[in-house]
Coordinates of C-alpha atoms and ligand atoms in Angstrom, one line a residue:
Chain N
M140 CA 132.7 73.0 94.5
R141 CA 129.6 72.8 92.4
E142 CA 129.0 75.4 89.7
R143 CA 126.3 77.8 90.7
Q144 CA 123.0 76.8 89.1
F145 CA 121.0 79.3 87.0
F146 CA 117.6 77.8 87.7
S147 CA 116.6 74.6 89.4
V148 CA 113.6 73.1 91.0
Q149 CA 114.2 70.6 93.8
N150 CA 111.7 68.1 95.2
L151 CA 108.6 70.2 94.4
S152 CA 105.4 68.6 95.7
I153 CA 101.8 69.8 95.7
R154 CA 98.6 68.1 96.4
F155 CA 95.0 69.2 95.5
G156 CA 92.6 67.2 97.7
G157 CA 93.0 63.7 96.6
I158 CA 95.3 64.4 93.6
Q159 CA 99.1 64.5 94.1
A160 CA 99.6 66.9 91.2
L161 CA 103.4 67.1 91.7
K162 CA 105.5 64.5 93.5
D163 CA 109.2 65.3 94.3
V164 CA 109.8 67.0 91.0
S165 CA 113.4 68.2 90.4
L166 CA 114.7 69.8 87.2
E167 CA 117.4 72.1 86.1
V168 CA 117.4 74.7 83.3
K169 CA 120.8 75.7 81.8
P170 CA 121.3 79.4 81.2
G171 CA 120.7 80.3 77.6
S172 CA 118.8 77.2 76.8
I173 CA 115.3 76.5 75.7
H174 CA 113.9 73.8 77.9
A175 CA 110.6 72.0 77.2
L176 CA 108.2 70.4 79.7
I177 CA 106.2 67.7 78.0
G178 CA 103.6 65.1 79.1
P179 CA 100.1 64.0 78.6
N180 CA 97.1 66.1 79.8
G181 CA 96.9 66.5 83.5
A182 CA 100.5 65.5 84.0
G183 CA 101.2 68.6 86.1
K184 CA 103.0 70.9 83.6
T185 CA 101.0 74.0 84.3
T186 CA 101.2 73.3 88.0
I187 CA 105.0 73.5 87.9
L188 CA 104.8 76.9 86.2
N189 CA 102.2 78.0 88.7
C190 CA 104.4 76.9 91.6
I191 CA 107.4 78.7 90.1
S192 CA 105.5 82.0 89.6
R193 CA 103.9 81.5 93.1
V194 CA 100.3 81.4 91.8
Y195 CA 100.2 78.1 93.8
K196 CA 102.0 77.6 97.1
A197 CA 103.9 74.3 96.9
D198 CA 103.6 71.9 99.8
G199 CA 107.3 71.2 99.7
G200 CA 110.4 71.7 97.7
T201 CA 112.5 74.7 96.7
V202 CA 112.9 76.8 93.5
V203 CA 116.4 78.4 93.2
F204 CA 117.0 81.1 90.7
K205 CA 120.4 82.7 90.3
G206 CA 121.4 81.5 93.8
E207 CA 118.3 82.8 95.5
D208 CA 115.5 80.7 96.9
V209 CA 112.4 82.1 95.2
S210 CA 110.0 79.6 96.5
R211 CA 108.9 81.8 99.4
L212 CA 108.3 85.1 97.5
K213 CA 104.9 86.8 97.2
P214 CA 103.4 86.3 93.7
H215 CA 104.1 90.0 92.7
Q216 CA 107.8 89.7 93.7
V217 CA 108.7 87.0 91.3
V218 CA 108.8 89.2 88.2
S219 CA 111.2 91.6 89.8
R220 CA 113.7 88.7 90.3
G221 CA 113.7 88.2 86.5
I222 CA 111.0 85.6 85.8
S223 CA 108.0 86.4 83.7
R224 CA 105.4 84.2 82.2
T225 CA 102.4 83.6 79.9
F226 CA 99.3 81.6 80.7
Q227 CA 97.7 78.6 79.1
N228 CA 94.3 80.2 79.1
I229 CA 95.1 83.7 78.0
E230 CA 95.1 86.1 80.9
L231 CA 95.2 89.5 79.2
F232 CA 93.6 92.7 80.5
S233 CA 90.7 92.4 78.1
N234 CA 89.3 95.9 78.4
M235 CA 92.6 97.5 77.7
T236 CA 94.4 98.1 74.4
V237 CA 97.3 96.0 73.1
M238 CA 99.6 98.9 73.9
D239 CA 98.4 99.3 77.5
N240 CA 98.7 95.5 78.1
I241 CA 102.3 95.5 77.0
L242 CA 103.0 98.7 79.0
L243 CA 101.8 96.8 82.0
G244 CA 104.5 94.3 81.4
R245 CA 106.9 97.0 82.4
H246 CA 105.3 97.6 85.8
S247 CA 108.1 95.9 87.6
K248 CA 110.5 98.5 86.2
R249 CA 108.5 101.3 87.6
Q250 CA 110.6 103.9 89.5
T251 CA 108.2 106.6 90.2
S252 CA 106.1 107.3 93.3
L253 CA 102.4 107.9 93.5
L254 CA 102.9 111.6 94.0
N255 CA 105.3 111.7 91.0
D256 CA 102.7 110.0 88.8
A257 CA 99.9 112.3 90.0
L258 CA 101.9 115.4 88.9
F259 CA 103.2 113.6 85.8
W260 CA 106.3 115.7 85.9
G261 CA 110.0 115.1 85.4
K262 CA 110.9 111.5 86.2
S263 CA 107.3 110.3 85.6
Q264 CA 107.2 111.8 82.1
R265 CA 110.6 110.5 81.2
Q266 CA 109.8 107.0 82.5
E267 CA 106.6 106.9 80.4
M268 CA 108.6 107.8 77.3
Q269 CA 111.2 105.1 78.1
F270 CA 108.4 102.6 78.7
R271 CA 106.8 103.4 75.4
E272 CA 110.1 103.3 73.5
R273 CA 110.8 99.8 74.8
V274 CA 107.2 98.7 74.1
E275 CA 107.4 99.9 70.5
E276 CA 110.5 97.8 70.0
I277 CA 108.7 94.7 71.2
I278 CA 105.7 95.6 69.0
D279 CA 108.0 95.8 66.0
F280 CA 109.7 92.5 67.0
L281 CA 106.4 90.6 67.3
D282 CA 104.7 92.3 64.3
L283 CA 101.9 93.8 66.4
Q284 CA 101.9 97.3 64.8
A285 CA 98.4 96.9 63.2
Y286 CA 96.8 96.1 66.6
R287 CA 98.6 98.6 68.7
N288 CA 95.5 100.6 69.7
L289 CA 92.8 98.0 69.6
P290 CA 91.2 96.5 72.7
I291 CA 92.0 92.9 73.3
S292 CA 88.4 91.8 72.8
R293 CA 88.7 92.9 69.1
I294 CA 91.8 91.0 68.1
P295 CA 92.1 87.4 66.9
Y296 CA 93.1 84.6 69.2
G297 CA 96.5 84.1 67.7
V298 CA 97.4 87.8 68.1
Q299 CA 96.2 87.7 71.7
K300 CA 98.7 84.9 72.3
N301 CA 101.3 87.2 70.8
V302 CA 100.4 90.1 73.0
E303 CA 100.8 87.9 76.0
L304 CA 104.3 87.0 74.9
A305 CA 105.0 90.7 74.2
R306 CA 103.8 91.6 77.7
A307 CA 106.0 89.0 79.3
L308 CA 109.0 90.2 77.2
A309 CA 108.3 93.8 78.3
A310 CA 109.4 92.8 81.8
E311 CA 112.9 92.1 80.4
P312 CA 113.1 88.7 82.2
D313 CA 116.1 86.4 82.4
L314 CA 113.9 83.4 82.5
L315 CA 110.6 83.3 80.4
L316 CA 108.0 80.7 81.3
L317 CA 105.6 79.9 78.4
D318 CA 102.6 77.7 78.9
E319 CA 101.6 76.1 75.6
P320 CA 102.5 79.0 73.4
S321 CA 101.4 77.2 70.2
S322 CA 98.0 76.0 71.3
G323 CA 95.3 77.3 69.1
L324 CA 97.7 78.7 66.5
N325 CA 97.6 77.6 62.9
V326 CA 100.6 76.2 61.1
E327 CA 101.9 79.5 59.8
E328 CA 101.5 81.2 63.2
T329 CA 103.3 78.3 64.8
Q330 CA 106.2 78.7 62.4
D331 CA 106.5 82.4 63.3
L332 CA 106.4 81.5 66.9
A333 CA 109.3 79.0 66.4
F334 CA 111.4 81.8 64.9
W335 CA 110.5 84.2 67.6
I336 CA 111.3 81.8 70.4
E337 CA 114.8 81.2 68.9
D338 CA 115.3 85.0 68.4
I339 CA 114.3 85.6 72.0
K340 CA 117.0 83.2 73.1
E341 CA 119.7 84.3 70.6
D342 CA 119.1 88.1 70.4
F343 CA 117.8 88.9 73.9
G344 CA 119.7 86.2 75.7
I345 CA 116.6 85.1 77.6
T346 CA 116.4 81.5 78.9
I347 CA 113.1 79.8 78.1
L348 CA 111.1 77.1 80.0
L349 CA 108.1 76.1 78.0
V350 CA 105.2 73.7 78.2
E351 CA 104.4 72.4 74.7
H352 CA 102.3 69.7 73.1
D353 CA 103.5 70.3 69.6
M354 CA 106.4 67.8 69.3
R355 CA 107.6 69.3 66.0
L356 CA 108.1 72.6 67.8
V357 CA 109.8 70.9 70.7
M358 CA 112.2 69.0 68.4
D359 CA 112.9 72.1 66.3
V360 CA 113.7 74.7 68.9
C361 CA 114.4 73.1 72.2
D362 CA 117.8 72.2 73.6
A363 CA 116.5 70.0 76.4
A364 CA 113.2 68.4 77.5
T365 CA 111.8 66.9 80.7
A366 CA 108.9 64.5 80.3
F367 CA 106.3 64.0 83.1
N368 CA 103.4 61.9 83.9
Y369 CA 101.2 61.9 87.0
G370 CA 103.3 64.6 88.6
S371 CA 106.6 62.7 88.4
V372 CA 109.6 63.1 86.1
L373 CA 109.8 60.3 83.5
A374 CA 112.8 61.3 81.5
Y375 CA 115.2 64.1 80.9
G376 CA 117.6 64.7 78.0
T377 CA 117.7 66.1 74.5
P378 CA 114.2 66.3 72.9
A379 CA 115.1 63.5 70.5
D380 CA 116.2 61.2 73.3
V381 CA 113.3 62.0 75.5
V382 CA 110.6 61.2 72.9
K383 CA 112.2 57.8 72.3
D384 CA 112.3 56.9 76.0
P385 CA 110.2 53.8 76.5
E386 CA 108.5 55.3 79.6
V387 CA 107.5 58.4 77.7
V388 CA 106.2 56.4 74.8
K389 CA 104.2 54.3 77.1
A390 CA 102.7 57.4 78.9
Y391 CA 101.6 58.9 75.6
L392 CA 100.3 55.6 74.2
G393 CA 98.5 54.9 77.5
E394 CA 96.8 58.1 77.1
E395 CA 95.5 57.3 73.7
G396 CA 94.7 53.7 74.3
Chain L
M16 CA 87.6 109.1 60.0
R17 CA 90.7 110.6 61.5
F18 CA 94.2 109.4 61.1
I19 CA 97.1 110.9 62.9
K20 CA 100.7 110.3 62.3
R21 CA 102.5 110.0 65.6
T22 CA 105.9 111.6 65.7
T23 CA 106.7 111.4 69.3
Y24 CA 105.6 109.2 72.2
M25 CA 104.1 112.3 73.7
H26 CA 101.3 112.0 71.1
D27 CA 100.0 108.9 72.9
I28 CA 100.4 110.3 76.4
Q29 CA 99.2 113.9 76.1
L30 CA 95.8 114.9 77.4
F31 CA 94.5 116.4 74.2
R32 CA 95.4 114.2 71.3
Y33 CA 93.8 116.3 68.6
R34 CA 93.9 120.1 68.3
S35 CA 90.2 120.1 67.9
T36 CA 89.7 118.5 71.3
L37 CA 91.8 121.2 72.8
V38 CA 89.6 123.8 71.1
W39 CA 86.4 122.1 72.5
Y40 CA 87.8 122.1 76.0
L41 CA 88.8 125.7 75.8
L42 CA 85.3 126.5 74.7
L43 CA 83.8 124.5 77.5
G44 CA 86.2 126.4 79.9
V45 CA 84.8 129.7 78.7
V46 CA 81.2 128.5 79.1
V47 CA 82.0 127.3 82.6
L48 CA 83.7 130.5 83.6
A49 CA 80.9 132.7 82.1
A50 CA 78.1 130.7 83.7
P51 CA 77.5 133.2 86.5
L52 CA 76.7 135.9 84.0
S53 CA 73.6 134.1 82.6
M54 CA 72.4 132.0 85.6
G55 CA 70.4 133.1 88.5
A56 CA 71.3 132.4 92.1
Y57 CA 69.4 129.1 92.1
G58 CA 71.0 127.9 88.9
M59 CA 74.4 128.8 90.3
S60 CA 73.9 126.9 93.5
L61 CA 72.9 123.8 91.5
L62 CA 76.0 124.2 89.3
T63 CA 78.2 124.4 92.4
L64 CA 76.7 121.2 93.7
V65 CA 77.4 119.6 90.4
G66 CA 81.1 120.6 90.7
I67 CA 81.2 119.1 94.3
Y68 CA 79.5 115.9 93.3
A69 CA 81.7 115.6 90.2
I70 CA 84.8 115.5 92.5
V71 CA 83.2 112.6 94.5
A72 CA 82.3 110.9 91.2
L73 CA 85.9 111.2 89.9
G74 CA 87.2 109.4 93.0
L75 CA 84.5 106.8 93.2
N76 CA 85.0 106.1 89.5
L77 CA 88.7 105.4 90.1
L78 CA 87.7 102.8 92.7
T79 CA 84.6 101.2 91.1
G80 CA 85.0 102.0 87.5
F81 CA 88.8 101.6 87.1
T82 CA 89.8 99.3 89.9
G83 CA 86.6 97.2 90.0
Q84 CA 86.1 97.6 93.8
I85 CA 82.6 98.6 94.8
S86 CA 81.9 100.9 97.7
L87 CA 78.6 101.6 99.4
G88 CA 80.3 103.6 102.1
H89 CA 81.3 106.7 100.3
A90 CA 78.8 108.9 102.0
A91 CA 80.8 108.2 105.2
L92 CA 84.0 109.4 103.6
F93 CA 82.2 112.5 102.3
A94 CA 81.0 113.0 105.9
V95 CA 84.5 112.6 107.3
G96 CA 85.7 115.3 105.0
A97 CA 82.8 117.6 105.8
Y98 CA 83.0 117.2 109.6
T99 CA 86.8 117.5 109.6
S100 CA 86.7 120.7 107.8
A101 CA 83.7 122.0 109.8
I102 CA 85.3 121.2 113.2
L103 CA 88.8 122.4 112.3
T104 CA 87.6 125.7 111.0
G105 CA 84.7 126.2 113.5
T106 CA 85.9 124.8 116.8
H107 CA 89.6 125.2 116.3
G108 CA 89.8 128.3 114.1
V109 CA 92.0 126.6 111.6
S110 CA 92.2 128.3 108.1
F111 CA 90.0 126.7 105.4
W112 CA 93.1 126.3 103.3
L113 CA 94.6 123.9 105.8
A114 CA 91.3 122.3 106.7
L115 CA 90.6 121.4 103.1
P116 CA 93.7 119.1 102.6
A117 CA 93.3 117.8 106.2
A118 CA 89.7 116.8 105.3
G119 CA 91.0 114.9 102.3
I120 CA 93.8 113.2 104.2
L121 CA 91.6 112.2 107.2
A122 CA 89.0 110.7 104.8
A123 CA 91.9 108.9 103.0
I124 CA 92.9 107.3 106.3
V125 CA 89.3 106.3 107.0
G126 CA 89.2 105.0 103.4
I127 CA 92.0 102.5 104.3
F128 CA 89.7 101.0 106.9
I129 CA 86.7 100.9 104.6
G130 CA 89.0 99.3 102.0
L131 CA 90.3 96.6 104.4
P132 CA 87.5 94.2 103.5
A133 CA 88.4 94.5 99.8
L134 CA 91.6 92.5 100.5
R135 CA 89.5 89.5 101.2
L136 CA 86.0 90.1 99.7
K137 CA 84.7 90.8 96.3
G138 CA 81.5 92.0 94.6
L139 CA 78.4 91.7 96.7
Y140 CA 80.2 90.8 99.9
L141 CA 82.4 93.8 99.6
A142 CA 79.4 96.0 98.9
I143 CA 77.8 94.8 102.2
A144 CA 81.0 95.2 104.2
T145 CA 81.5 98.8 103.0
M146 CA 77.9 99.5 103.6
G147 CA 78.3 98.3 107.2
L148 CA 81.3 100.6 107.7
G149 CA 79.3 103.4 106.3
F150 CA 76.6 102.9 108.9
I151 CA 79.2 102.8 111.7
V152 CA 80.5 106.3 110.6
E153 CA 76.9 107.5 110.5
E154 CA 76.2 106.3 114.0
I155 CA 79.4 107.9 115.3
I156 CA 78.4 111.2 113.9
V157 CA 75.0 111.0 115.6
H158 CA 76.3 109.9 119.0
W159 CA 79.6 111.8 119.3
S160 CA 77.6 115.0 119.8
S161 CA 80.2 116.9 121.8
M162 CA 82.3 116.8 118.6
T163 CA 79.8 116.7 115.8
G164 CA 76.8 118.4 117.2
G165 CA 74.9 115.1 116.9
V166 CA 71.5 115.4 115.3
N167 CA 71.6 119.2 115.7
G168 CA 74.4 119.4 113.2
L169 CA 77.1 122.1 112.9
A170 CA 77.2 125.5 111.4
V171 CA 80.0 126.2 109.0
S172 CA 81.4 129.4 107.7
R173 CA 82.6 130.3 104.2
P174 CA 86.3 130.4 103.5
V175 CA 88.3 133.6 103.4
L176 CA 91.4 134.4 101.4
G177 CA 93.2 137.4 102.8
A178 CA 90.5 140.1 103.0
F179 CA 88.3 138.3 100.5
E180 CA 85.5 136.1 101.7
F181 CA 83.9 133.5 99.4
S182 CA 80.5 134.5 100.7
S183 CA 78.7 135.0 97.3
D184 CA 77.6 131.9 95.5
D185 CA 79.5 133.0 92.4
S186 CA 82.8 133.2 94.2
F187 CA 82.3 129.8 95.8
Y188 CA 81.4 128.4 92.4
Y189 CA 84.8 129.6 91.0
L190 CA 86.5 128.0 94.0
V191 CA 84.8 124.7 93.3
V192 CA 85.5 124.8 89.6
S193 CA 89.2 125.4 90.2
I194 CA 89.5 122.5 92.6
L195 CA 87.5 120.3 90.3
F196 CA 89.9 121.3 87.5
I197 CA 93.0 120.4 89.6
M198 CA 91.4 117.1 90.8
T199 CA 90.6 116.2 87.1
V200 CA 94.1 116.8 86.0
I201 CA 95.5 114.7 88.8
M202 CA 93.1 111.9 87.9
K203 CA 94.1 112.1 84.2
N204 CA 97.8 112.0 85.2
L205 CA 97.3 109.0 87.4
L206 CA 95.5 107.2 84.6
R207 CA 98.2 107.7 82.1
T208 CA 101.0 106.4 84.3
P209 CA 101.8 103.0 85.8
T210 CA 99.7 103.7 88.8
G211 CA 96.5 104.0 86.8
R212 CA 97.3 101.1 84.6
A213 CA 97.8 98.9 87.6
F214 CA 94.3 99.8 88.9
V215 CA 92.7 98.8 85.6
A216 CA 94.8 95.6 85.5
I217 CA 93.5 94.5 88.9
R218 CA 90.0 95.0 87.6
D219 CA 90.6 92.8 84.5
S220 CA 92.7 90.0 85.9
D221 CA 94.2 89.8 89.3
V222 CA 96.3 86.7 88.4
A223 CA 97.9 88.5 85.5
A224 CA 98.2 91.7 87.5
S225 CA 100.2 90.1 90.2
S226 CA 102.4 88.2 87.8
M227 CA 103.2 91.6 86.3
G228 CA 104.5 92.6 89.7
I229 CA 101.5 94.5 91.0
N230 CA 101.0 94.1 94.7
L231 CA 97.2 93.6 94.8
A232 CA 96.7 94.4 98.5
A233 CA 98.8 97.6 98.2
Y234 CA 97.1 98.9 95.1
K235 CA 93.6 98.1 96.3
T236 CA 94.3 100.0 99.4
I237 CA 95.8 102.9 97.5
A238 CA 92.6 103.0 95.3
F239 CA 90.4 103.2 98.4
C240 CA 92.7 105.9 99.7
I241 CA 92.7 108.1 96.6
S242 CA 89.0 107.6 96.2
A243 CA 88.4 108.6 99.8
F244 CA 90.7 111.6 99.4
Y245 CA 88.5 112.9 96.6
A246 CA 85.3 112.3 98.7
G247 CA 86.9 114.1 101.6
I248 CA 87.8 117.1 99.6
A249 CA 84.3 117.2 98.1
G250 CA 82.9 116.8 101.6
S251 CA 84.8 119.8 102.9
L252 CA 83.6 122.0 100.0
F253 CA 80.1 120.8 100.6
A254 CA 80.2 121.8 104.3
H255 CA 81.4 125.2 103.5
F256 CA 79.0 125.7 100.7
M257 CA 75.9 124.6 102.7
Y258 CA 76.7 126.7 105.8
F259 CA 75.3 123.8 107.8
I260 CA 75.8 120.1 108.0
G261 CA 73.9 117.4 109.8
P262 CA 73.7 113.5 109.8
E263 CA 70.9 113.7 107.3
N264 CA 73.3 114.9 104.6
F265 CA 75.3 111.7 104.8
T266 CA 72.9 108.8 104.8
F267 CA 73.0 105.5 103.0
L268 CA 70.9 107.0 100.3
I269 CA 73.7 109.4 99.6
S270 CA 76.1 106.5 99.1
I271 CA 73.6 105.0 96.7
S272 CA 73.2 108.3 94.8
F273 CA 77.0 108.4 94.4
L274 CA 76.9 105.0 92.8
V275 CA 74.0 106.0 90.6
M276 CA 76.1 109.0 89.6
I277 CA 79.0 106.9 88.2
V278 CA 76.7 104.3 86.6
V279 CA 74.7 106.9 84.9
G280 CA 77.7 109.0 83.9
G281 CA 79.7 106.0 82.7
V282 CA 81.7 103.5 84.7
G283 CA 85.4 103.9 84.0
S284 CA 85.3 107.3 82.3
V285 CA 86.5 110.6 83.6
H286 CA 84.0 112.7 81.6
G287 CA 81.2 110.5 82.8
A288 CA 81.8 111.9 86.3
V289 CA 80.5 115.3 85.3
F290 CA 77.5 113.8 83.4
G291 CA 76.7 111.8 86.4
A292 CA 77.0 114.7 88.8
I293 CA 74.6 116.8 86.6
F294 CA 72.1 114.0 86.6
I295 CA 72.2 113.4 90.3
T296 CA 71.9 117.1 91.1
L297 CA 69.0 117.6 88.8
L298 CA 67.1 114.4 89.6
P299 CA 65.8 115.5 93.1
E300 CA 64.8 118.8 91.6
F301 CA 63.0 117.1 88.9
I302 CA 61.3 114.7 91.3
S303 CA 60.0 117.5 93.6
F304 CA 58.9 119.4 90.5
T305 CA 56.9 116.5 89.1
R306 CA 55.4 115.4 92.5
G307 CA 52.7 118.0 92.1
Y308 CA 51.7 116.7 88.7
L309 CA 51.7 113.0 89.5
P310 CA 48.6 111.2 90.7
E311 CA 48.4 111.4 94.5
V312 CA 49.2 107.7 95.2
I313 CA 52.6 108.1 93.6
G314 CA 53.3 111.8 94.1
K315 CA 52.8 111.6 97.9
Q316 CA 54.9 108.5 98.4
V317 CA 57.8 108.9 100.8
G318 CA 60.2 106.6 99.0
L319 CA 59.8 108.2 95.6
Q320 CA 63.4 109.4 95.4
E321 CA 64.8 106.0 96.6
A322 CA 62.6 104.1 94.1
T323 CA 63.7 106.4 91.3
Y324 CA 67.4 105.8 92.1
G325 CA 66.8 102.1 92.0
L326 CA 64.9 102.3 88.8
V327 CA 67.5 104.4 87.1
L328 CA 70.3 102.0 88.2
I329 CA 68.5 99.0 86.8
L330 CA 67.6 100.7 83.5
F331 CA 71.1 101.9 82.9
L332 CA 72.8 98.6 83.9
R333 CA 70.4 96.8 81.6
F334 CA 70.3 99.1 78.6
E335 CA 73.3 101.4 78.7
P336 CA 76.1 99.9 80.8
M337 CA 78.5 102.5 79.5
G338 CA 76.4 105.3 80.8
L339 CA 75.7 108.7 79.4
Y340 CA 79.3 109.1 78.3
G341 CA 79.0 105.8 76.4
R342 CA 75.9 107.1 74.7
W343 CA 77.7 110.3 73.8
L344 CA 80.6 108.3 72.3
K345 CA 78.2 106.4 70.1
I346 CA 76.5 109.5 68.9
K347 CA 79.9 111.0 68.1
F348 CA 81.0 107.9 66.3
Y349 CA 77.8 107.8 64.3
F350 CA 78.4 111.3 62.9
E351 CA 82.1 110.8 62.3
H352 CA 81.5 107.6 60.3
F353 CA 78.1 108.8 59.0
P354 CA 77.3 106.8 55.9
F355 CA 79.3 103.8 57.1
Y356 CA 78.0 103.4 60.6
K357 CA 77.3 99.7 61.4
K358 CA 74.6 99.0 63.9
D359 CA 76.7 96.3 65.7
T360 CA 79.9 98.3 66.1
F361 CA 79.6 98.4 69.9
K362 CA 78.0 95.0 70.4
R363 CA 80.0 93.0 72.9
E364 CA 81.7 90.2 71.2
R365 CA 81.2 86.7 72.5
K366 CA 84.2 84.5 72.9
F367 CA 84.1 80.8 72.3
Y368 CA 87.7 80.2 71.8
R369 CA 88.9 80.0 75.4
T370 CA 89.9 76.4 75.3
E371 CA 91.8 74.2 77.6
H372 CA 94.0 71.6 76.0
Ligands
ATP236 N1 93.7 74.6 91.3 C1 93.6 73.2 91.2 N2 92.7 72.6 92.0 C2 92.5 71.3 91.9 N3 93.2 70.5 91.1 C3 94.1 71.1 90.3 C4 94.3 72.5 90.3 N4 95.3 72.8 89.4 C5 95.6 71.6 88.8 N5 94.9 70.6 89.4 C6 95.1 69.1 89.0 O1 96.4 68.9 89.0 C7 96.7 68.0 87.9 C8 97.7 68.6 87.0 O2 97.1 69.7 86.3 P1 97.9 70.6 85.3 O3 97.0 71.8 84.9 O4 99.2 71.0 85.8 O5 98.1 69.7 84.0 P2 98.9 70.0 82.7 O6 100.0 69.1 82.6 O7 99.1 71.4 82.5 O8 97.8 69.5 81.7 P3 97.3 70.1 80.3 O9 98.2 69.6 79.2 O10 95.9 69.7 80.1 O11 97.4 71.6 80.4 C9 95.4 67.7 87.2 O12 94.9 66.5 87.7 C10 94.5 68.9 87.6 O13 93.2 68.5 87.7
MG237 MG1 98.5 72.9 81.3

């Protein structure tokens, strides 16, 4: 009998008009690992994440998470199964404070009814305290104390990326999807990010699937990598092996040439 | 400048974060309660209307200001509340204290239908769809005359509690103020819990909202429901206050004036609801007062009120999108930071760094 898979994508395909953005993509993520998706621009990396989180409806294929087929869920049901994500182009609630944004990350843990919230009594009050307690822990972890009560529109880009990470963590996922977490960050911020990603894996026991262009970061923190081009898998293996793969080298050189 | 040291999470959640705020509200409470002592009958009836409209504004603000869903059909929901209460108490002899919540609940149910287009439409298209549904309700009121009295309208009585009848305007004023108070607390509670945050999240980014686990369709419907409930409660109070209701109380212009109310008061602010309600109650008075002094061509125009609403909307959206409440915040900020006030503090920041790569 095969061992039960933690997370796997099988034969995922999606087409936008004339573009076959994904063609029979299969991959597996081992529990407790950090898995990178790499590939040139337009390879289909973001599209995979969007299909997993059901922002896009795939034309075919399945996504299995902890033994359940999650490829037919509604977009808002995905997070309650234990998958949360960040976006390549920051999608924060820009008129809210940092605190409120992260608090929204806990929405899937909500236990109160509308009536309970309207009265703000008992369970509703206790829940709000618990939410805040958990959010403060995340704020401490990601060094966001100074920005706690500022609206998103008044904090720098790098911090916004951090808030998005914090919001995704607040959902206490088992699998975290990160879309280019280092893009737009400076060297120092990228180093912090590398430490945080490792801590998220080690201390919180969260498995991470990330799209990343920064090969240094991929080599430093990732346990496995899958390379893509034109919506198909080119290579899978350890990051060191994947970047040496002739097909992968050709895809990147082809892009530059 | 004010710095506070938070010692419990309650600091961030409680309604009055500073003791001084609480003092101000207590003072306001005293003024509101003492108003009948210094105001004449006319002033009191205006104040009562302010209270009723403020309830509508609270609800509409939740929908438009916080959830980002526009409605041009709110006069219809106001009407559903008014007629439900009028018919239940008048024709069926039901007590006002049952008719009031019934008015809210029936309006909330109609609100679901008015909100249905919101599941597919946005912005202007939603505005047109809700406007259409508003007209349908208006037509039903006119033509279902066996129930609603048609164009002749319905007479409504004042509520009674035991042996006491709320027949004086002062007593009705206190009734409205108490209900406004309860409705405000409920709104504040919703806004500081996951329900309220979900509404604002939908307004800001629906992709992110649904990836946080917010069921967009359900929450948009709930927003319409709650908003309609507020309009229904206000409608019921309106009917019993006016003694008489007819279709002319619930026209499209009323929907527009509700929208003017939240834009003027401040979109997305609970305080703004009251500012807006004051404005919208006084504006018609002001217009009819100035009519006599204006040159005849303008003063005798039929559409003067409509035109003024339009003008006010445009001016506010152009120059003070945060409404009167926003203006108040700026003035307060100016005094708190007096020598250090920077002119650009509230300027909206432009963003150039949203890159794709
Ligand atoms: N909503 C959409 N409509 C049409 N085409 C799309 C859509 N989303 C993605 N595509 C196309 O699918 C292909 C893959 O896009 P995707 O965003 O997944 O690339 P990527 O690997 O994330 O690239 P990058 O590194 O630039 O982020 C591209 O050709 C893109 O134009
Ligand atoms: Mg991408």
